[in-house]
Amino acid sequence: MKSVFLFSVIIFAIAMPVRAELTPEDLDRIRLIIKEEIAPLKADIEALKIDVARLEGRVSGIEKQIALLTNVVYGLIALIVVAIGIPAWRGKRDRDQERKIEELTREIETLKQQRIVNP
């Protein structure tokens, strides 16, 4: 217990003479150092703003190109669908007509046979 008490007294004795007050000169020096450090940072920030503006212009240009290409692709898809769909639809319609013609031809042949057999 004595050692803890003695240790505490020694720590307080060392810390007593220390004063943590800043004088106005100290504050002025700190302000000057901060101003010196901030000046190059402001220039860097302005350069970054210019770069960002340039990049925004590029991005908007790229967005326009992507939108244009997307519309072109949609148009090409529509053309492909039309180019494949119309002939397929006509082919189906032609097959349906051929089937009906064959049915009617068979029916005519059947009626002819009936008429020949029973005049």
PDB file of C-alpha atoms in Angstrom, residues 27-74:
ATOM      1  CA  LEU A  27      -2.206  30.265 -31.367  1.00  0.00           C
ATOM      2  CA  ASP A  28      -0.936  32.639 -34.079  1.00  0.00           C
ATOM      3  CA  ARG A  29       1.816  30.182 -35.003  1.00  0.00           C
ATOM      4  CA  ILE A  30      -0.720  27.354 -35.187  1.00  0.00           C
ATOM      5  CA  ARG A  31      -2.985  29.470 -37.425  1.00  0.00           C
ATOM      6  CA  LEU A  32      -0.043  30.317 -39.700  1.00  0.00           C
ATOM      7  CA  ILE A  33       0.957  26.657 -40.009  1.00  0.00           C
ATOM      8  CA  ILE A  34      -2.629  25.675 -40.799  1.00  0.00           C
ATOM      9  CA  LYS A  35      -2.902  28.423 -43.464  1.00  0.00           C
ATOM     10  CA  GLU A  36       0.354  27.271 -45.042  1.00  0.00           C
ATOM     11  CA  GLU A  37      -0.878  23.689 -45.136  1.00  0.00           C
ATOM     12  CA  ILE A  38      -4.362  24.559 -46.423  1.00  0.00           C
ATOM     13  CA  ALA A  39      -3.222  26.701 -49.394  1.00  0.00           C
ATOM     14  CA  PRO A  40      -1.853  23.755 -51.450  1.00  0.00           C
ATOM     15  CA  LEU A  41      -4.876  21.683 -50.475  1.00  0.00           C
ATOM     16  CA  LYS A  42      -7.212  24.367 -51.859  1.00  0.00           C
ATOM     17  CA  ALA A  43      -5.331  24.308 -55.161  1.00  0.00           C
ATOM     18  CA  ASP A  44      -5.590  20.520 -55.231  1.00  0.00           C
ATOM     19  CA  ILE A  45      -9.320  20.730 -54.512  1.00  0.00           C
ATOM     20  CA  GLU A  46      -9.837  23.177 -57.402  1.00  0.00           C
ATOM     21  CA  ALA A  47      -7.884  20.868 -59.726  1.00  0.00           C
ATOM     22  CA  LEU A  48     -10.021  17.949 -58.563  1.00  0.00           C
ATOM     23  CA  LYS A  49     -13.202  19.957 -59.203  1.00  0.00           C
ATOM     24  CA  ILE A  50     -12.052  20.598 -62.772  1.00  0.00           C
ATOM     25  CA  ASP A  51     -11.231  16.914 -63.238  1.00  0.00           C
ATOM     26  CA  VAL A  52     -14.609  15.904 -61.833  1.00  0.00           C
ATOM     27  CA  ALA A  53     -16.390  18.297 -64.200  1.00  0.00           C
ATOM     28  CA  ARG A  54     -14.455  16.811 -67.127  1.00  0.00           C
ATOM     29  CA  LEU A  55     -15.320  13.294 -66.008  1.00  0.00           C
ATOM     30  CA  GLU A  56     -18.989  14.215 -65.639  1.00  0.00           C
ATOM     31  CA  GLY A  57     -18.952  15.458 -69.229  1.00  0.00           C
ATOM     32  CA  ARG A  58     -17.394  12.207 -70.396  1.00  0.00           C
ATOM     33  CA  VAL A  59     -19.857  10.116 -68.404  1.00  0.00           C
ATOM     34  CA  SER A  60     -22.835  11.981 -69.839  1.00  0.00           C
ATOM     35  CA  GLY A  61     -21.414  11.470 -73.342  1.00  0.00           C
ATOM     36  CA  ILE A  62     -20.951   7.767 -72.670  1.00  0.00           C
ATOM     37  CA  GLU A  63     -24.495   7.532 -71.279  1.00  0.00           C
ATOM     38  CA  LYS A  64     -25.829   9.087 -74.491  1.00  0.00           C
ATOM     39  CA  GLN A  65     -23.830   6.625 -76.600  1.00  0.00           C
ATOM     40  CA  ILE A  66     -25.095   3.694 -74.544  1.00  0.00           C
ATOM     41  CA  ALA A  67     -28.689   4.905 -74.919  1.00  0.00           C
ATOM     42  CA  LEU A  68     -28.206   5.243 -78.680  1.00  0.00           C
ATOM     43  CA  LEU A  69     -26.649   1.785 -78.955  1.00  0.00           C
ATOM     44  CA  THR A  70     -29.449   0.308 -76.859  1.00  0.00           C
ATOM     45  CA  ASN A  71     -32.032   1.804 -79.210  1.00  0.00           C
ATOM     46  CA  VAL A  72     -30.109   0.493 -82.231  1.00  0.00           C
ATOM     47  CA  VAL A  73     -30.034  -2.988 -80.702  1.00  0.00           C
ATOM     48  CA  TYR A  74     -33.792  -2.825 -80.022  1.00  0.00           C
TER      49      TYR A  74
END
